mmCIF file of C-alpha atoms in Angstrom:
data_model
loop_
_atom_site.group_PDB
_atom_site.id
_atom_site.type_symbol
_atom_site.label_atom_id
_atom_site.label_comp_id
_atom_site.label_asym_id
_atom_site.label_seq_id
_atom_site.Cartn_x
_atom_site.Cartn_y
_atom_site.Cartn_z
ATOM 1 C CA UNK A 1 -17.360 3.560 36.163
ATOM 2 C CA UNK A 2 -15.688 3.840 32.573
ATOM 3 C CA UNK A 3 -18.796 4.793 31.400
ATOM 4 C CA UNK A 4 -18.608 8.144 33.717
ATOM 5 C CA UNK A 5 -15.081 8.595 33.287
ATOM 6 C CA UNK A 6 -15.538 8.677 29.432
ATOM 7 C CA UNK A 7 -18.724 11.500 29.798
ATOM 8 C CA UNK A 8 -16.592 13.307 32.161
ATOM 9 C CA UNK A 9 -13.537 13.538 29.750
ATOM 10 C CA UNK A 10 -16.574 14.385 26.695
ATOM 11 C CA UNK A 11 -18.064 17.164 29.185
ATOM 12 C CA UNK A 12 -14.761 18.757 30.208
ATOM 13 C CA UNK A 13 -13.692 18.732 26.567
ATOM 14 C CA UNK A 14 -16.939 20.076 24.680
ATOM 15 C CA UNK A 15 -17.272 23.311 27.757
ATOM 16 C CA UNK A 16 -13.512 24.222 27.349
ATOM 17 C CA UNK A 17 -14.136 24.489 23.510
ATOM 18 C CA UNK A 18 -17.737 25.872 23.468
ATOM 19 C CA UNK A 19 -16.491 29.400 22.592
ATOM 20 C CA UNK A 20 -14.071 28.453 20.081
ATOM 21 C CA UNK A 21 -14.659 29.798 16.751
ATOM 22 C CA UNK A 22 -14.296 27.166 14.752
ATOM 23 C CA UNK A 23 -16.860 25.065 16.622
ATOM 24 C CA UNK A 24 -19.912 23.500 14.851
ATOM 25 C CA UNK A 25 -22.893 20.743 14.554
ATOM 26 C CA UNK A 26 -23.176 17.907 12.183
ATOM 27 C CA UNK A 27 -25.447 15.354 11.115
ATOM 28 C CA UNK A 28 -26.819 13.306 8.475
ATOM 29 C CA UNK A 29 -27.549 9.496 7.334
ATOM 30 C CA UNK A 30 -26.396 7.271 5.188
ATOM 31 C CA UNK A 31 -28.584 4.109 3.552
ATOM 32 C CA UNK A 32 -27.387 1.477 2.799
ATOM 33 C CA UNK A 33 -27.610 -1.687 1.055
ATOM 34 C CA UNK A 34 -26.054 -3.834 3.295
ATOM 35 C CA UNK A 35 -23.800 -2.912 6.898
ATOM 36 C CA UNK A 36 -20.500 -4.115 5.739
ATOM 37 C CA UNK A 37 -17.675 -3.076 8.258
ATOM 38 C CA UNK A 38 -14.301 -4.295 7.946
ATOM 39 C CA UNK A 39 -15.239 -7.198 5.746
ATOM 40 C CA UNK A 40 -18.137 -8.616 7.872
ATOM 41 C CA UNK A 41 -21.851 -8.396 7.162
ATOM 42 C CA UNK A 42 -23.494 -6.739 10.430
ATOM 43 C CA UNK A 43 -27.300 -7.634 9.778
ATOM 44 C CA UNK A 44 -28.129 -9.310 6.547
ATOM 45 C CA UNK A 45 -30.549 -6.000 6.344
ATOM 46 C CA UNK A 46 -30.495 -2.567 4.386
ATOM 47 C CA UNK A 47 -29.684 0.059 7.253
ATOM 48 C CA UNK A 48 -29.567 3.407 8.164
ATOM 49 C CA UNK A 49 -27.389 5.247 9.501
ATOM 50 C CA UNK A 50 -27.408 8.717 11.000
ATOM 51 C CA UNK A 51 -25.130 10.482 13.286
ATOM 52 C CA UNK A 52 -24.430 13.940 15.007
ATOM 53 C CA UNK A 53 -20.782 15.350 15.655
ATOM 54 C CA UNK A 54 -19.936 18.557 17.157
ATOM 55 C CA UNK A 55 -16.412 19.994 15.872
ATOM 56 C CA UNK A 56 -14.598 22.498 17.879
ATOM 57 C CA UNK A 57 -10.785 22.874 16.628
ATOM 58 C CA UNK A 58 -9.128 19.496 16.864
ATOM 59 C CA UNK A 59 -12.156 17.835 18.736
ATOM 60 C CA UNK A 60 -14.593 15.947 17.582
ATOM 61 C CA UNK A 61 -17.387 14.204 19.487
ATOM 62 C CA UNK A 62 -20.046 12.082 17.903
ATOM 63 C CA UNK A 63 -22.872 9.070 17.861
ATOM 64 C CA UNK A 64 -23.662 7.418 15.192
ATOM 65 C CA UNK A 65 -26.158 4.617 14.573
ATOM 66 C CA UNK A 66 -27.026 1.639 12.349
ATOM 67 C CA UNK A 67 -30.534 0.305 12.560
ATOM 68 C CA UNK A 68 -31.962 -2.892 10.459
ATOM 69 C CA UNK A 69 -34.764 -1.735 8.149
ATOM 70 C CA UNK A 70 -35.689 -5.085 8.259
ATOM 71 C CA UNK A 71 -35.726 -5.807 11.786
ATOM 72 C CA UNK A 72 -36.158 -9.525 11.923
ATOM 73 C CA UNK A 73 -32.989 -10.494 10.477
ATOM 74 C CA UNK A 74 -31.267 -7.090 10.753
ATOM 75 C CA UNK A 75 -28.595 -5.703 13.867
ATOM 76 C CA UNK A 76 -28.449 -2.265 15.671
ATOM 77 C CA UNK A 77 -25.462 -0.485 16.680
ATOM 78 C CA UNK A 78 -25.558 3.099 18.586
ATOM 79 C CA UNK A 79 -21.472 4.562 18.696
ATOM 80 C CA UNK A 80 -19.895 7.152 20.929
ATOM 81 C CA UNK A 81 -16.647 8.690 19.587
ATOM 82 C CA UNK A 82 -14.214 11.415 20.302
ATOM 83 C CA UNK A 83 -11.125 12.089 17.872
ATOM 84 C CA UNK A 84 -8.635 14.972 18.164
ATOM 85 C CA UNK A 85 -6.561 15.612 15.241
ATOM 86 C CA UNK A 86 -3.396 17.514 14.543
ATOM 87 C CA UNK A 87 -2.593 17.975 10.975
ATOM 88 C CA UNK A 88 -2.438 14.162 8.938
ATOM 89 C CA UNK A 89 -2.920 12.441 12.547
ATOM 90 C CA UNK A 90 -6.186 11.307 14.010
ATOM 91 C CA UNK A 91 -6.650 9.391 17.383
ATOM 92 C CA UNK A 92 -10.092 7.929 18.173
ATOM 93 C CA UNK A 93 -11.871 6.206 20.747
ATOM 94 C CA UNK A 94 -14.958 4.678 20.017
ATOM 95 C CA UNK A 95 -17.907 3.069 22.295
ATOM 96 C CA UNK A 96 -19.592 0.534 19.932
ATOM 97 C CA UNK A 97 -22.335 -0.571 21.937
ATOM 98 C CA UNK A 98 -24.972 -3.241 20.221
ATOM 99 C CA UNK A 99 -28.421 -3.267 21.744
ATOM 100 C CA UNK A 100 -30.095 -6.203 22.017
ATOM 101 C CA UNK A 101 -34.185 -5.186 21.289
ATOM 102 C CA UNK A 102 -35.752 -7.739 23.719
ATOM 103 C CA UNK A 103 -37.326 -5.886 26.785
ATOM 104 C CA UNK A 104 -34.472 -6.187 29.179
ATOM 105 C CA UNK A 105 -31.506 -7.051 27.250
ATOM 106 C CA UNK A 106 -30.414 -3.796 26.483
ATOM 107 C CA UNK A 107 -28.094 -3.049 28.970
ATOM 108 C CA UNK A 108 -26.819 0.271 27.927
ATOM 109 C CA UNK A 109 -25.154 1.072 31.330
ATOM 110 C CA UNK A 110 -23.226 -1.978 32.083
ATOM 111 C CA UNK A 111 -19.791 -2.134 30.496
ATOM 112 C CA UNK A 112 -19.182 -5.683 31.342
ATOM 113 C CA UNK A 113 -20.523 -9.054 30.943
ATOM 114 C CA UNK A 114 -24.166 -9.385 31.761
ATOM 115 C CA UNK A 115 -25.312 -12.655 33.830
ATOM 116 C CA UNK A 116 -25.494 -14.583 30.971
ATOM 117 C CA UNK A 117 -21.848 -13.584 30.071
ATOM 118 C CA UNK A 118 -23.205 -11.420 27.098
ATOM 119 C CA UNK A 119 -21.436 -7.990 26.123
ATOM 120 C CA UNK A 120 -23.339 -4.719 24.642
ATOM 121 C CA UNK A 121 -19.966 -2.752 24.636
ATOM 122 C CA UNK A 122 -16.722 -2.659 23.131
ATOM 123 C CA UNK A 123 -14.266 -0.121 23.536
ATOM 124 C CA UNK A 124 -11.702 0.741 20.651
ATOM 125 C CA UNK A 125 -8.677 3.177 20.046
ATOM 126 C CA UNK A 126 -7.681 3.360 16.617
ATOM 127 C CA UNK A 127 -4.926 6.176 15.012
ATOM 128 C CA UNK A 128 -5.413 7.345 11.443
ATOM 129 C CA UNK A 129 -2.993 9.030 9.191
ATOM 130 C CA UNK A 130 -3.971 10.578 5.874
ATOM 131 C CA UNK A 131 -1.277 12.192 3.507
ATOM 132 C CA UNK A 132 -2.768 12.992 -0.188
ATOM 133 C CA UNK A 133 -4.585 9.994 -1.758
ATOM 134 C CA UNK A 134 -3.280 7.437 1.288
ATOM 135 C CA UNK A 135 -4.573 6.934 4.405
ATOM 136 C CA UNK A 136 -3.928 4.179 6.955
ATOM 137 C CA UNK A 137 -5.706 2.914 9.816
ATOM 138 C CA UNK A 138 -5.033 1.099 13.403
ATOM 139 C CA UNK A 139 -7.138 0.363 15.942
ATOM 140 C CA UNK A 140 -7.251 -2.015 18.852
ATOM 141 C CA UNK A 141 -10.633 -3.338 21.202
ATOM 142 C CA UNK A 142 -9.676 -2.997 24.647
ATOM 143 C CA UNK A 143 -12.800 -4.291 26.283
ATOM 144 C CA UNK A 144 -14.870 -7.061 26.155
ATOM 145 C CA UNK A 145 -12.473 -8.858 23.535
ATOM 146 C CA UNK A 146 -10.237 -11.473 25.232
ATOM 147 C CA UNK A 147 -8.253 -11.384 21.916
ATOM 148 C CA UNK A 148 -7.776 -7.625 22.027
ATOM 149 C CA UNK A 149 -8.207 -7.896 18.311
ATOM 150 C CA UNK A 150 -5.858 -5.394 16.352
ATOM 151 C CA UNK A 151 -7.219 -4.349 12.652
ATOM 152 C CA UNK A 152 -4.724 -1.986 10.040
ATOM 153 C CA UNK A 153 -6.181 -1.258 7.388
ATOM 154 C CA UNK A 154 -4.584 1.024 3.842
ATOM 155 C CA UNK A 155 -6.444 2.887 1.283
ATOM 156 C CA UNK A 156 -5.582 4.891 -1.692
ATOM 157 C CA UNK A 157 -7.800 7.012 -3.601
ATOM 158 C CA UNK A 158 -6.805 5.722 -7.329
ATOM 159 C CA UNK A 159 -9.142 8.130 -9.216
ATOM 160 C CA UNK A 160 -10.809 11.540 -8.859
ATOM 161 C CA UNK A 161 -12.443 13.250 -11.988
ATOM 162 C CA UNK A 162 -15.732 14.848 -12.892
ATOM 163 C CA UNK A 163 -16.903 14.660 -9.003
ATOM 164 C CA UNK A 164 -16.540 10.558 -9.702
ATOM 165 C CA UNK A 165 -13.905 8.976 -7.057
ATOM 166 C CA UNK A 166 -12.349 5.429 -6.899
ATOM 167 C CA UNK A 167 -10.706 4.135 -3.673
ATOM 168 C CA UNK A 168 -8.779 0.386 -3.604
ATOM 169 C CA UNK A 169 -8.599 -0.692 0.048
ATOM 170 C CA UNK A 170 -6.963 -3.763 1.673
ATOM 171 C CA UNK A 171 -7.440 -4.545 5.782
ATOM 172 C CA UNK A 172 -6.382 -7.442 8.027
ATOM 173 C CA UNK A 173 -7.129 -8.490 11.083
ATOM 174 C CA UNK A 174 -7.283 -11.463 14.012
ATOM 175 C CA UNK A 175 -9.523 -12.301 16.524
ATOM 176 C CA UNK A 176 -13.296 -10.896 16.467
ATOM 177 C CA UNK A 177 -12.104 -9.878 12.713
ATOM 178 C CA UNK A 178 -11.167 -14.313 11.644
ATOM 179 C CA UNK A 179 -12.700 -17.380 11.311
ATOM 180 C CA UNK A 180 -10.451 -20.116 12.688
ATOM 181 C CA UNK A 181 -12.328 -24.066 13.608
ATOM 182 C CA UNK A 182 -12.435 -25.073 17.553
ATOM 183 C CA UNK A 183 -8.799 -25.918 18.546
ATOM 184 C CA UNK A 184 -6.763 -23.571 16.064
ATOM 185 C CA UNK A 185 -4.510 -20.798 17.589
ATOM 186 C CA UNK A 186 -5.742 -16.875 16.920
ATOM 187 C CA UNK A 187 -3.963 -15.830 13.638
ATOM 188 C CA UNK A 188 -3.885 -12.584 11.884
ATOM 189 C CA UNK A 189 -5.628 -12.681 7.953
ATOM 190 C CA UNK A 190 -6.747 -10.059 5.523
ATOM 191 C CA UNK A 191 -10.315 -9.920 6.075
ATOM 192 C CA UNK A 192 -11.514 -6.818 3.752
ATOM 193 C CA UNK A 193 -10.294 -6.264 0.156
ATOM 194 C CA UNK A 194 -12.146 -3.901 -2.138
ATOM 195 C CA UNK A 195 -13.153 -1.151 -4.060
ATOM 196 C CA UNK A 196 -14.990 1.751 -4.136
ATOM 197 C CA UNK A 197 -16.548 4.354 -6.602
ATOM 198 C CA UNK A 198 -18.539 7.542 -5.422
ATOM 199 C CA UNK A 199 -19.875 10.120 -7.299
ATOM 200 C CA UNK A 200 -22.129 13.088 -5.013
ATOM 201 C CA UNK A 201 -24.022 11.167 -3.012
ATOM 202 C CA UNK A 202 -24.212 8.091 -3.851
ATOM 203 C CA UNK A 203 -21.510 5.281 -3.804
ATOM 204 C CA UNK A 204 -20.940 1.472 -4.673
ATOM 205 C CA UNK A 205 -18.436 -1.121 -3.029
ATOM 206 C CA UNK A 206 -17.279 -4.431 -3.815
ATOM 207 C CA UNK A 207 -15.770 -5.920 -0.862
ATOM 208 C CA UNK A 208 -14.269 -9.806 -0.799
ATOM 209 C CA UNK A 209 -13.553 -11.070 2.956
ATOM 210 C CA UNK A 210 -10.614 -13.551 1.847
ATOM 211 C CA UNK A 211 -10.944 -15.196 4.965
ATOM 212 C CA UNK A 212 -14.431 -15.445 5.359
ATOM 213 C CA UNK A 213 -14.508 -16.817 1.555
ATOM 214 C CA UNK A 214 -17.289 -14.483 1.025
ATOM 215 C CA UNK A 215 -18.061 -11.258 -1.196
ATOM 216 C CA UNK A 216 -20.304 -8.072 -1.096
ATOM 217 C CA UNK A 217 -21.487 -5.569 -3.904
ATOM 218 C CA UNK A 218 -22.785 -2.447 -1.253
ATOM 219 C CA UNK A 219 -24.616 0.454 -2.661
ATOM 220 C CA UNK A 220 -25.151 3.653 -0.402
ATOM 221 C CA UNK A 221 -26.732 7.177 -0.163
ATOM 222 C CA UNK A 222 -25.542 9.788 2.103
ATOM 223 C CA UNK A 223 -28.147 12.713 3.025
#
């Protein structure tokens, strides 16, 4: 049922802004080194990463994808998002939904627990606001996540010359986001503290998980 209310609002909002003038297609990839989102390591695998968006005015709807190169040890990940936007404001909501390969365990149409009280989706609304170099991020899981994990998240873009950028970013979270031993109440850390440098199209990040006690050195290529 969500998951035909959600096409229904996508449908509706794509055919009312068809003929708008502004409208237009978008995809690409990215390859990466390592999936690092929000401080945790999705994989342990080099990935790519395409997507497709459509853009009319202040819509936006989009999939985008993460697949293991090296499948054995690697994850998949295949996203449905819409965002509107009015000037520095963005509102998403996204469908991260994680396939599980094995014949049968897939499960792309059921939004809930499957018999063996595994999940494929997980709903999330997050807000963005972008002024200049700053932009901050919210978002909340509203499915699947008994925690209903909240992440924020600041970055600031510290350096832009000769087509070479730096951004410093700090994020926090609790729930899926934290590591805390059997017993110990849900409690909110900074999970993703880092840096990045980009230059065309090609970019590096160091990333330390504070929490997690554990760091990352990323390198990626966007086509």
């Amino acid at each position: 049922m969500k998951l035909v209310s959600m096409v229904k609002v996508v449908f509706v909002a794509v055919v009312m802004s068809w003929g708008a003038a502004s409208a237009q297609f978008g995809l690409g990839a990215d390859v990466v080194s390592r999936y690092v989102w929000r401080g945790t390591d999705f994989g342990n695998a080099a990935s790519v990463q395409p997507y497709i968006s459509y853009t009319a005015g202040a819509l936006e709807v989009g999939a985008w994808g993460s697949y293991s190169i090296m499948p054995v040890d690697g994850g998949y990940e295949n996203d449905l998002y819409v965002t509107l936007s009015q000037g520095p404001v963005s509102i998403t909501v996204t469908d991260y939904y994680f396939p599980n390969m094995e014949a049968g365990m897939d499960e792309f149409f059921k939004y809930g627990e499957d018999d063996n009280g595994a999940s494929y989706h997980f709903i999330e609304a997050s807000g963005t606001f972008t002024q200049g170099p700053l932009s901050l991020l919210a978002g909340v899981f509203l499915t699947n996540d008994d925690d209903n994990s909240l992440y924020f998240e600041g970055a600031y873009e510290a350096y832009a010359k000769d087509d070479v950028t730096a951004s410093v970013f700090v994020g926090g979270g609790n729930g899926a986001y934290t590591l805390e031993d059997a017993g110990d109440d849900d409690s909110f850390n900074v999970v993703n503290v880092g840096l990045t440098v980009a230059k065309d199209m090609f970019s590096a990040s160091y990333i330390l998980n504070p929490d997690a006690k554990i760091t990352f050195i990323v390198f990626g290529v966007s086509f």
